Coordinates of C-alpha atoms in Angstrom, one line a residue:
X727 CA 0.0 0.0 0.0
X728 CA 1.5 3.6 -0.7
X729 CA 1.2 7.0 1.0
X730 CA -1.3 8.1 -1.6
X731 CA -4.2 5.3 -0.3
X732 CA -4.4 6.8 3.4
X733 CA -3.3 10.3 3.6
X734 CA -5.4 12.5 4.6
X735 CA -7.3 15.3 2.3
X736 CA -7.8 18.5 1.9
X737 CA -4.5 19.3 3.8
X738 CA -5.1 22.1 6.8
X739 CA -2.3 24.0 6.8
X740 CA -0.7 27.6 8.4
X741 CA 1.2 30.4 7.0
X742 CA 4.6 31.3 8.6
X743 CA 2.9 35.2 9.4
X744 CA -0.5 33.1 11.5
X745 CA -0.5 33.9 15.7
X746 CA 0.6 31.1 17.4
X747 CA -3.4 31.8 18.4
X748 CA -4.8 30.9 15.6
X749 CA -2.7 27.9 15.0
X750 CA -3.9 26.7 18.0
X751 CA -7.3 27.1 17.1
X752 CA -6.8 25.1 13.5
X753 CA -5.1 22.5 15.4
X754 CA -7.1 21.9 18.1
X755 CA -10.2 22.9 16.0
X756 CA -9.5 20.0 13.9
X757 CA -7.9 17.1 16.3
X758 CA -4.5 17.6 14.6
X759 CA -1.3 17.2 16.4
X760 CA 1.0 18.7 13.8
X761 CA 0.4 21.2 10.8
X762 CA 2.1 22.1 7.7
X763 CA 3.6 25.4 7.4
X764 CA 3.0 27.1 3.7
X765 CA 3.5 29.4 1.5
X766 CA 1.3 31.5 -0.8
X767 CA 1.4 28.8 -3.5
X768 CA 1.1 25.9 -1.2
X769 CA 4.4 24.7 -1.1
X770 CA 6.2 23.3 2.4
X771 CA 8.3 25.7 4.0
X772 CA 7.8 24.0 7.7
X773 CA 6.2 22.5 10.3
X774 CA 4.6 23.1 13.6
X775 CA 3.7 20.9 16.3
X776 CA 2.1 20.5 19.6
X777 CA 5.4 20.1 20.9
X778 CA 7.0 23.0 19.5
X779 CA 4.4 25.2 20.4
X780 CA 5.0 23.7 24.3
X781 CA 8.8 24.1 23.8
X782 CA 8.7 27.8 23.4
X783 CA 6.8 28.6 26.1
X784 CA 3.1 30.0 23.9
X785 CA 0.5 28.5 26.1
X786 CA -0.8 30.3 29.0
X787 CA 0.2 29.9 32.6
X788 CA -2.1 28.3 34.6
X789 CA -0.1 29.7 37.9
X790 CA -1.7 33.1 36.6
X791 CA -4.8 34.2 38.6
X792 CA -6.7 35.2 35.0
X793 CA -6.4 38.6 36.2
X794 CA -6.9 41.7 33.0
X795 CA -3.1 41.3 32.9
X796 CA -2.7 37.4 32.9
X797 CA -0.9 36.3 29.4
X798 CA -0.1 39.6 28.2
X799 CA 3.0 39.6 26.1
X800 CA 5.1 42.7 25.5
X801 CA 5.4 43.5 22.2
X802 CA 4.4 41.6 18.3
X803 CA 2.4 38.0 18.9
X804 CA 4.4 35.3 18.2
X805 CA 3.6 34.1 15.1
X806 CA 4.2 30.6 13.4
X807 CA 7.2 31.8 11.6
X808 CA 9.4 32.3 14.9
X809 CA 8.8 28.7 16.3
X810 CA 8.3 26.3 13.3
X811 CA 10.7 23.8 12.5
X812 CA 12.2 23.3 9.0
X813 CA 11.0 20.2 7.1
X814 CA 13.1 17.7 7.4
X815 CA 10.4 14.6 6.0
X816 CA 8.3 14.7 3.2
X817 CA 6.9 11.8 1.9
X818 CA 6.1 11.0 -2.3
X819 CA 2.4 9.7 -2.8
X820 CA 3.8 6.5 -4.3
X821 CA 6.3 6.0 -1.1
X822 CA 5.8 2.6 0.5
X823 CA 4.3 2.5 3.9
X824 CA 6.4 0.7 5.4
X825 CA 9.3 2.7 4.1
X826 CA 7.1 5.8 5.6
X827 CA 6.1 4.4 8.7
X828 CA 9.7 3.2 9.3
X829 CA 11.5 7.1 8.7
X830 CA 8.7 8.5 11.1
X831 CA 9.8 6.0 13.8
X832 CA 13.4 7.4 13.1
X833 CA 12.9 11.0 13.1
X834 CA 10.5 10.4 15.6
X835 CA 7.6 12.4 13.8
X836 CA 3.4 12.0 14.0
X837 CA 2.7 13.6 10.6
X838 CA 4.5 13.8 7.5
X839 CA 3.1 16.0 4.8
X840 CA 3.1 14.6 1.3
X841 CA 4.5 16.4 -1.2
X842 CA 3.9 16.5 -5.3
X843 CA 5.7 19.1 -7.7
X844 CA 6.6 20.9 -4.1
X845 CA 3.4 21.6 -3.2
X846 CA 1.6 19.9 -0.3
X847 CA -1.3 17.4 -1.3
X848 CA -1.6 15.2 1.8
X849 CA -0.7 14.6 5.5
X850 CA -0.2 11.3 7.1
X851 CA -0.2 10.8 10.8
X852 CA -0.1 7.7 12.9
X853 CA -3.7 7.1 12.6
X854 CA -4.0 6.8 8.8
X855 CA -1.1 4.0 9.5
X856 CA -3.2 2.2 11.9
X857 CA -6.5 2.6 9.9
X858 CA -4.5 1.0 7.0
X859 CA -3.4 -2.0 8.9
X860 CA -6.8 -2.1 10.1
X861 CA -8.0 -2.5 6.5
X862 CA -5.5 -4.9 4.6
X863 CA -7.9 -7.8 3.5
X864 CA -4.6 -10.2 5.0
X865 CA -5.2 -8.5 8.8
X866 CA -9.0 -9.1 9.5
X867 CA -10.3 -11.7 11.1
X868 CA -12.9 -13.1 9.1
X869 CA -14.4 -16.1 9.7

C-alpha cells in the first residue's frame, strides 16, 4: 500500500505570518497534532507541532490568577514563523508505507506531509497507519 491510499485530504495547513493563536485554534479545532507550514502557493516551507508550540513557552500559565493582565505579552504575537521547524520529511504519494512508517519512527515524527511538484497534497499521521493495517484484506479476522 503507498502514501497516496491513506493520507489524509484536503491538507489544513498555516502560514509562517499566523498567531501562534490561531494555530492553536486550526489545530485543536481540527484534532490535529501537527500542521504544515505554507506558503502563498502551497508549497512546504515548515512544520509546527504541539510540541513545538509547548517548547517555546506560547501557552498560558495556569499559575496566573486570570487577572486583565494574565498572558499579556510585551510586544508583536508570536507568530508561526518564529517557532516552526524546518521540514526535514516529506513523503512522495507513491512511497511505500512501510518505508514511511519506518523514517517516522526514526525522526521520531506524528505527521508527515506529502509532497507532489513541491506543493503539499496530503498529510499522514499515525492514525491513517493504523487505519490501513486495520484495512489490509490479509489483517482481519474473518471467519
Amino acid at each position: 500500500m503507498r502514501v497516496r491510499d491513506v493520507m489524509t485530504t484536503p491538507v489544513v495547513a498555516v502560514t509562517p505570518s499566523a498567531t501562534i493563536g490561531e494555530a492553536i485554534a486550526v489545530s485543536t479545532g481540527k484534532g490535529f497534532t501537527s500542521l504544515p507550514v505554507v506558503d502563498d502557493l502551497g508549497r512546504l516551507i515548515g512544520l509546527l507541532s504541539e510540541e513545538d508550540i509547548i517548547r517555546a513557552g506560547c501557552l498560558p500559565d495556569p499559575r496566573l490568577d486570570g487577572g486583565p493582565d494574565a498572558g499579556v505579552h510585551l510586544g508583536a504575537p508570536v507568530t508561526v514563523r518564529d517557532i516552526m521547524r524546518a521540514p526535514g520529511v516529506g513523503a512522495h504519494p507513491d512511497t511505500e508505507l512501510t518505508d514511511l512508517a519506518d523514517r517516522m519512527l526514526e525522526h521520531r515524527l506524528r505527521s508527515v506531509p506529502v509532497l507532489e511538484l513541491g506543493q503539499v497534497i496530503g498529510v499522514v499521521t499515525w492514525q491513517d497507519l493504523l487505519r490501513a493495517k486495520i484495512d489490509l484484506p490479509s489483517q482481519r479476522n474473518e471467519p
